Amino acid sequence: LEDALGASNVSTDPLDRVVYARDALPRELLAIRNGILSYQPEVVVWPVSTEQVAEVLAIARKTHTPVTPVSASSGVCGGAIPLKGGIVMDLKRMNQWHAIDTTSHRVTVGPGVIGQDYEETLNRHGLTGGHFPSSMYCSSVGGWINTRAAGQLSTQYGKIEDMVAGLEAVLADGTVIHTLDTPRQAAGPDFNQILTGSEGTLGIITRATLRVFPYPEHRLFESWLFPDVAAGLEGIRQLMVRGARPAVCRLYDEMDTMLTMGALGHPVEGVLVMLVYEGDAELKAAEAAVGRKSLAASGGKPIGEEAARHWWGHRYKISYQQSNILEHAGQILDTIEVAGPWSRLMNLYTTMKEALATHAVVLAHFSHHYLDGANIYFSLVGQGTEGKEPEAYDAMWKAAMDACVAAGGAISHHHGVGSLKAPWMERSHGAGAMHLYRALKKALDPAGILNPGKMGL
Amino acid sequence: LEDALGASNVSTDPLDRVVYARDALPRELLAIRNGILSYQPEVVVWPVSTEQVAEVLAIARKTHTPVTPVSASSGVCGGAIPLKGGIVMDLKRMNQWHAIDTTSHRVTVGPGVIGQDYEETLNRHGLTGGHFPSSMYCSSVGGWINTRAAGQLSTQYGKIEDMVAGLEAVLADGTVIHTLDTPRQAAGPDFNQILTGSEGTLGIITRATLRVFPYPEHRLFESWLFPDVAAGLEGIRQLMVRGARPAVCRLYDEMDTMLTMGALGHPVEGVLVMLVYEGDAELKAAEAAVGRKSLAASGGKPIGEEAARHWWGHRYKISYQQSNILEHAGQILDTIEVAGPWSRLMNLYTTMKEALATHAVVLAHFSHHYLDGANIYFSLVGQGTEGKEPEAYDAMWKAAMDACVAAGGAISHHHGVGSLKAPWMERSHGAGAMHLYRALKKALDPAGILNPGKMGL
């Protein structure tokens, strides 16, 4: 590896091996706090080019060594944990800007570009990425694509898979793929959508051409109060049906509303909806006007800008300091995000809430909306026994995922699967679709060197 | 086969075998007009259920018999031609409506539902499919998904891949897949996007859950004239940048404009742009207002509603009677549709136009628009030698596709690949992506029974 990459891009230092033993999966952070370090790479490598990625894979093939690709290691599902040891390949040094095409609103970057750098660089060109995960300060472009991420403004800008115009990737056998980056084509399966969301199990993404957007000239904030979750969701659904697409649209259930508004010094009963429209001033004013009619018709009352503006100002506060909030012995915390069509959504919400009630205090919000459905984002705080936090954590997740699958929800809306949700992949997708995924895996990575132990493969 | 499907769902009648010898590929229609019938199935089957599809595939596996899935046979790329004989599987009798979910704006149908029936049934429920290929009267839902189709209103409603929420399919080995139909998920590759566009090479789609839309309450028509193609395209690009999304947005180049406006009795010089906005009256009025500013700023002059309304009234006139226009001996006709990002679009247009000029009279329009690019749709009329039409046709296509690949265009924006464009698949996608497609094919259909000879596999 040192011959291929240079000594400064390879490390077997014990400290590096500990650093790369985990990502931001709370289960693993809890275990480590209890002094248990379950997984460690034998070596960490930092390739700087596609050729170096291919060379590492060639060595891994020859020596049957697992390769776990990582970049910012901010994932919360264990996707970047080296379950089988071997090589951790950190792509953070592949943070090149290969092209900025302001005419076509697209850029080509390396997978190691960090969210904050991505957005700030785009802003200087009058552009926005439109992709704002709460991990904006500590996640990477490569991680977004691999985990099929969605940002907080996805209701307007779409999800990462909508932004991927082209990819370069190295397969396990060393083949380098460059997908054709035209705005669309009708020439076979969508190769971009095979690699997107594959969490490093099918190939290593080494370059991405992403669609970007004009920097918004205008921004509007609104907060609304509804009598209950069902009324608020129906208001949002009607707003979507009429064609408004707020960048932010977040409905907080009763408990989440109580805490959120209480923290602002305005305790209320009911269900809070916060909206942010951004973009062309004329168009967004029209959308907001249409949205107001839909929300009012479903029983909503406007309560000013403050709550929405406060959320906006604090929207990245949690993710990059998540490990700090696990400091209380016995306490377990996590978020669980699922999705379903409107016709199954209320049942998905109540089924999961009920299943989780014995495990944790349950808050929920609905923060990504579609014409055909929405996501649900549960925030959970549970109290276990000191030293037994991982067991309490596992029980909470089992209750959540079993309920989600039973109610026809997607086991993840935007965090991904990793090792955490792997046991539910087959039940969620069905044996048929998993057979397809496994056939694909076997065809592309017969020795199973790429990120083994993940995704239920 | 008769045991599995019943005698009335199986035919070896010579007339049926001739009927299923072709789709709407002009090359084949020209050959047949010259008395040459190159390909014929040995047997035609009409399964009525997923189970029957699986039974046919089991028989095909056992007997190493090729299976070519078809439904409306309206494809213009030869995707439905049984190149290797064997079984033609017509899915037209699988035209069931399994579910209509007006709350979630989704429906579940069989692949044999014909476009006109699809839209008219949705309209009765206050919905629209939003998918309007010019073959609306003679194409099927299954064909749309398999060829990765785009309708005339795609700039607003999206393309068929955006509408696919879930699929049921039978793989060559008999595995039945049901993809989870949540509005989105972050749980692996997008299985829907592996089957969509695969033209029957990876599996037989037996059921689809598609996103649909509220029936539009309002429709606005506009026609504009620009000094040249570059100015018109820049106006449209700016309109897209500001966020307007007209359902129809068609720019006709100088020659196409001359003929189109001449036929209306208003011969003009310049470049015609026709727009149709539809949907919520308030929102679409705002979009049209924003659009007008963008078009005017780029040198456009409004010329009233007539051209756009006339196009709307005749928008399905060509496709279902295409074979009629091949009646003149020696004449060759076809359409070639490609796509590219804005930064490569004018070069793609001029390169292909130049390459085609010695083969045919070339008209072009730009009819599907994106923030990052557009398609180009060439209409071609060439005069060859009587009896030698196929050779002239092949030379025209070779010139077009070589030029397209050289200029970085997609070899198809929405017609698909079939047998016609198969020779350019590897050059267009590159060896890496085709390696991925072939690995997938080999994993899922090792004996190669599904639609052999297509897609450059």
GROMACS .gro file of C-alpha atoms in nm, chain B residues 17-259:
model
  243
  474ARG     CA    1  -4.640  -1.465  -3.633
  475VAL     CA    2  -4.626  -1.203  -3.908
  476VAL     CA    3  -4.807  -0.943  -3.697
  477TYR     CA    4  -4.554  -0.990  -3.415
  478ALA     CA    5  -4.254  -0.989  -3.650
  479ARG     CA    6  -4.207  -0.612  -3.610
  480ASP     CA    7  -4.275  -0.306  -3.401
  481ALA     CA    8  -4.280   0.050  -3.541
  482LEU     CA    9  -3.907   0.065  -3.623
  483PRO     CA   10  -3.907   0.240  -3.966
  484ARG     CA   11  -3.606   0.033  -4.080
  485GLU     CA   12  -3.814  -0.283  -4.048
  486LEU     CA   13  -4.122  -0.128  -4.208
  487LEU     CA   14  -3.908  -0.028  -4.506
  488ALA     CA   15  -3.769  -0.382  -4.536
  489ILE     CA   16  -4.116  -0.536  -4.511
  490ARG     CA   17  -4.241  -0.296  -4.780
  491ASN     CA   18  -3.966  -0.439  -4.995
  492GLY     CA   19  -4.092  -0.791  -4.922
  493ILE     CA   20  -3.826  -0.886  -4.667
  494LEU     CA   21  -3.948  -1.033  -4.336
  495SER     CA   22  -3.630  -1.098  -4.140
  496TYR     CA   23  -3.756  -1.209  -3.798
  497GLN     CA   24  -4.055  -1.405  -3.676
  498PRO     CA   25  -4.154  -1.558  -3.344
  499GLU     CA   26  -4.228  -1.929  -3.335
  500VAL     CA   27  -4.515  -1.870  -3.098
  501VAL     CA   28  -4.708  -1.578  -2.950
  502VAL     CA   29  -4.843  -1.597  -2.592
  503TRP     CA   30  -5.080  -1.368  -2.406
  504PRO     CA   31  -5.041  -1.426  -2.030
  505VAL     CA   32  -5.307  -1.273  -1.809
  506SER     CA   33  -5.131  -1.292  -1.469
  507THR     CA   34  -4.792  -1.269  -1.302
  508GLU     CA   35  -4.808  -1.644  -1.240
  509GLN     CA   36  -4.856  -1.711  -1.611
  510VAL     CA   37  -4.561  -1.485  -1.695
  511ALA     CA   38  -4.350  -1.690  -1.453
  512GLU     CA   39  -4.472  -2.015  -1.610
  513VAL     CA   40  -4.378  -1.899  -1.959
  514LEU     CA   41  -4.031  -1.804  -1.834
  515ALA     CA   42  -3.994  -2.145  -1.668
  516ILE     CA   43  -4.070  -2.315  -2.000
  517ALA     CA   44  -3.833  -2.080  -2.182
  518ARG     CA   45  -3.553  -2.157  -1.935
  519LYS     CA   46  -3.604  -2.530  -1.971
  520THR     CA   47  -3.606  -2.515  -2.352
  521HIS     CA   48  -3.350  -2.233  -2.397
  522THR     CA   49  -3.610  -2.034  -2.587
  523PRO     CA   50  -3.576  -1.656  -2.631
  524VAL     CA   51  -3.862  -1.446  -2.493
  525THR     CA   52  -3.936  -1.102  -2.637
  526PRO     CA   53  -4.185  -0.910  -2.421
  527VAL     CA   54  -4.413  -0.669  -2.607
  528SER     CA   55  -4.740  -0.494  -2.546
  529ALA     CA   56  -4.847  -0.220  -2.788
  530SER     CA   57  -4.550  -0.276  -3.024
  531SER     CA   58  -4.538   0.097  -3.095
  532GLY     CA   59  -4.167   0.137  -3.018
  533VAL     CA   60  -3.961   0.290  -3.297
  534CYS     CA   61  -3.625   0.132  -3.207
  535GLY     CA   62  -3.694  -0.238  -3.265
  536GLY     CA   63  -3.708  -0.326  -2.895
  537ALA     CA   64  -4.011  -0.550  -2.955
  538ILE     CA   65  -3.876  -0.736  -3.260
  539PRO     CA   66  -3.805  -1.106  -3.188
  540LEU     CA   67  -3.453  -1.102  -3.333
  541LYS     CA   68  -3.387  -1.463  -3.229
  542GLY     CA   69  -3.736  -1.602  -3.288
  543GLY     CA   70  -3.876  -1.803  -2.999
  544ILE     CA   71  -4.161  -1.667  -2.788
  545VAL     CA   72  -4.319  -1.326  -2.822
  546MET     CA   73  -4.492  -1.253  -2.491
  547ASP     CA   74  -4.768  -0.997  -2.545
  548LEU     CA   75  -4.869  -0.838  -2.213
  549LYS     CA   76  -5.170  -0.655  -2.355
  550ARG     CA   77  -5.417  -0.871  -2.164
  551MET     CA   78  -5.253  -0.769  -1.836
  552ASN     CA   79  -5.440  -0.438  -1.839
  553GLN     CA   80  -5.581  -0.459  -1.487
  554TRP     CA   81  -5.640  -0.157  -1.261
  555HIS     CA   82  -5.526  -0.292  -0.924
  556ALA     CA   83  -5.562   0.027  -0.717
  557ILE     CA   84  -5.644   0.396  -0.743
  558ASP     CA   85  -5.521   0.592  -0.441
  559THR     CA   86  -5.653   0.946  -0.487
  560THR     CA   87  -5.515   1.054  -0.146
  561SER     CA   88  -5.157   0.963  -0.235
  562HIS     CA   89  -5.200   1.042  -0.605
  563ARG     CA   90  -5.091   0.699  -0.719
  564VAL     CA   91  -5.235   0.411  -0.917
  565THR     CA   92  -5.135   0.049  -0.964
  566VAL     CA   93  -5.193  -0.100  -1.307
  567GLY     CA   94  -5.088  -0.387  -1.530
  568PRO     CA   95  -4.830  -0.325  -1.805
  569GLY     CA   96  -5.086  -0.374  -2.082
  570VAL     CA   97  -5.293  -0.064  -2.005
  571ILE     CA   98  -5.291   0.154  -2.320
  572GLY     CA   99  -5.207   0.526  -2.287
  573GLN     CA  100  -5.546   0.658  -2.389
  574ASP     CA  101  -5.728   0.427  -2.146
  575TYR     CA  102  -5.481   0.519  -1.873
  576GLU     CA  103  -5.539   0.891  -1.909
  577GLU     CA  104  -5.916   0.875  -1.961
  578THR     CA  105  -5.964   0.651  -1.657
  579LEU     CA  106  -5.752   0.886  -1.444
  580ASN     CA  107  -5.948   1.188  -1.571
  581ARG     CA  108  -6.272   1.033  -1.444
  582HIS     CA  109  -6.112   1.037  -1.096
  583GLY     CA  110  -6.004   1.401  -1.124
  584LEU     CA  111  -5.646   1.296  -1.200
  585THR     CA  112  -5.401   1.311  -1.488
  586GLY     CA  113  -5.108   1.080  -1.556
  587GLY     CA  114  -4.892   1.371  -1.668
  588HIS     CA  115  -4.735   1.136  -1.922
  589PHE     CA  116  -4.824   1.211  -2.284
  590PRO     CA  117  -4.598   1.053  -2.545
  591SER     CA  118  -4.703   1.133  -2.902
  592SER     CA  119  -4.783   0.759  -2.916
  593MET     CA  120  -5.053   0.812  -2.650
  594TYR     CA  121  -5.315   0.622  -2.854
  595CYS     CA  122  -5.093   0.324  -2.933
  596SER     CA  123  -4.844   0.272  -2.650
  597SER     CA  124  -4.872   0.099  -2.313
  598VAL     CA  125  -4.770   0.163  -1.953
  599GLY     CA  126  -4.532  -0.134  -1.967
  600GLY     CA  127  -4.372   0.000  -2.282
  601TRP     CA  128  -4.331   0.345  -2.126
  602ILE     CA  129  -4.144   0.202  -1.829
  603ASN     CA  130  -3.935  -0.043  -2.028
  604THR     CA  131  -3.820   0.219  -2.277
  605ARG     CA  132  -3.779   0.494  -2.013
  606ALA     CA  133  -4.025   0.714  -2.200
  607ALA     CA  134  -4.090   1.086  -2.160
  608GLY     CA  135  -4.415   1.255  -2.250
  609GLN     CA  136  -4.473   1.587  -2.426
  610LEU     CA  137  -4.546   1.755  -2.091
  611SER     CA  138  -4.232   1.623  -1.917
  612THR     CA  139  -4.085   1.967  -1.844
  613GLN     CA  140  -4.357   2.006  -1.579
  614TYR     CA  141  -4.459   1.653  -1.483
  615GLY     CA  142  -4.127   1.471  -1.514
  616LYS     CA  143  -4.044   1.156  -1.704
  617ILE     CA  144  -4.173   0.804  -1.653
  618GLU     CA  145  -3.887   0.720  -1.414
  619ASP     CA  146  -4.003   1.002  -1.186
  620MET     CA  147  -4.351   0.850  -1.181
  621VAL     CA  148  -4.251   0.491  -1.097
  622ALA     CA  149  -4.313   0.440  -0.724
  623GLY     CA  150  -4.312   0.062  -0.726
  624LEU     CA  151  -4.282  -0.231  -0.964
  625GLU     CA  152  -4.365  -0.598  -0.972
  626ALA     CA  153  -4.149  -0.797  -1.211
  627VAL     CA  154  -4.056  -1.154  -1.289
  628LEU     CA  155  -3.686  -1.221  -1.338
  629ALA     CA  156  -3.552  -1.480  -1.582
  630ASP     CA  157  -3.497  -1.729  -1.298
  631GLY     CA  158  -3.862  -1.700  -1.192
  632THR     CA  159  -3.805  -1.472  -0.892
  633VAL     CA  160  -4.092  -1.229  -0.845
  634ILE     CA  161  -3.987  -0.884  -0.725
  635HIS     CA  162  -4.218  -0.634  -0.555
  636THR     CA  163  -4.031  -0.312  -0.488
  637LEU     CA  164  -4.142  -0.117  -0.183
  638ASP     CA  165  -4.362   0.170  -0.304
  639THR     CA  166  -4.285   0.440  -0.044
  640PRO     CA  167  -4.242   0.796  -0.181
  641ARG     CA  168  -3.868   0.756  -0.137
  642GLN     CA  169  -3.623   0.559   0.070
  643ALA     CA  170  -3.253   0.550   0.151
  644ALA     CA  171  -3.209   0.174   0.165
  645GLY     CA  172  -2.981   0.060  -0.113
  646PRO     CA  173  -2.978   0.103  -0.491
  647ASP     CA  174  -3.306   0.208  -0.654
  648PHE     CA  175  -3.443  -0.124  -0.778
  649ASN     CA  176  -3.712   0.055  -0.980
  650GLN     CA  177  -3.442   0.235  -1.178
  651ILE     CA  178  -3.264  -0.092  -1.260
  652LEU     CA  179  -3.575  -0.232  -1.432
  653THR     CA  180  -3.695   0.098  -1.579
  654GLY     CA  181  -3.536   0.143  -1.921
  655SER     CA  182  -3.410  -0.215  -1.936
  656GLU     CA  183  -3.637  -0.295  -2.235
  657GLY     CA  184  -3.714  -0.644  -2.111
  658THR     CA  185  -3.350  -0.751  -2.089
  659LEU     CA  186  -3.349  -0.796  -1.710
  660GLY     CA  187  -3.704  -0.900  -1.625
  661ILE     CA  188  -4.068  -0.878  -1.725
  662ILE     CA  189  -4.258  -0.594  -1.555
  663THR     CA  190  -4.599  -0.726  -1.452
  664ARG     CA  191  -4.739  -0.442  -1.242
  665ALA     CA  192  -4.653  -0.078  -1.176
  666THR     CA  193  -4.745   0.175  -0.910
  667LEU     CA  194  -4.723   0.516  -1.076
  668ARG     CA  195  -4.744   0.868  -0.938
  669VAL     CA  196  -5.026   1.073  -1.090
  670PHE     CA  197  -5.132   1.437  -1.058
  671PRO     CA  198  -5.439   1.652  -0.995
  672TYR     CA  199  -5.626   1.721  -1.318
  673PRO     CA  200  -5.525   2.075  -1.420
  674GLU     CA  201  -5.786   2.342  -1.354
  675HIS     CA  202  -5.636   2.589  -1.596
  676ARG     CA  203  -5.434   2.599  -1.919
  677LEU     CA  204  -5.246   2.890  -2.083
  678PHE     CA  205  -5.112   2.897  -2.441
  679GLU     CA  206  -4.833   3.121  -2.571
  680SER     CA  207  -4.628   3.145  -2.891
  681TRP     CA  208  -4.310   3.347  -2.931
  682LEU     CA  209  -4.070   3.429  -3.212
  683PHE     CA  210  -3.692   3.457  -3.169
  684PRO     CA  211  -3.422   3.572  -3.410
  685ASP     CA  212  -3.234   3.242  -3.394
  686VAL     CA  213  -3.198   2.909  -3.211
  687ALA     CA  214  -2.930   3.034  -2.968
  688ALA     CA  215  -3.144   3.329  -2.854
  689GLY     CA  216  -3.452   3.112  -2.811
  690LEU     CA  217  -3.265   2.848  -2.613
  691GLU     CA  218  -3.114   3.113  -2.387
  692GLY     CA  219  -3.463   3.251  -2.321
  693ILE     CA  220  -3.586   2.905  -2.227
  694ARG     CA  221  -3.279   2.839  -2.012
  695GLN     CA  222  -3.337   3.166  -1.824
  696LEU     CA  223  -3.704   3.076  -1.776
  697MET     CA  224  -3.596   2.744  -1.624
  698VAL     CA  225  -3.337   2.918  -1.404
  699ARG     CA  226  -3.606   3.148  -1.263
  700GLY     CA  227  -3.816   2.844  -1.178
  701ALA     CA  228  -4.102   2.843  -1.430
  702ARG     CA  229  -4.199   2.493  -1.543
  703PRO     CA  230  -4.428   2.509  -1.846
  704ALA     CA  231  -4.590   2.174  -1.925
  705VAL     CA  232  -4.505   2.225  -2.291
  706CYS     CA  233  -4.200   2.416  -2.409
  707ARG     CA  234  -4.103   2.358  -2.771
  708LEU     CA  235  -3.847   2.552  -2.974
  709TYR     CA  236  -3.853   2.489  -3.351
  710ASP     CA  237  -3.542   2.567  -3.554
  711GLU     CA  238  -3.560   2.793  -3.862
  712MET     CA  239  -3.661   2.518  -4.106
  713ASP     CA  240  -3.914   2.360  -3.869
  714THR     CA  241  -4.057   2.707  -3.791
  715MET     CA  242  -4.092   2.793  -4.161
  716LEU     CA  243  -4.290   2.475  -4.230
   0.00000   0.00000   0.00000
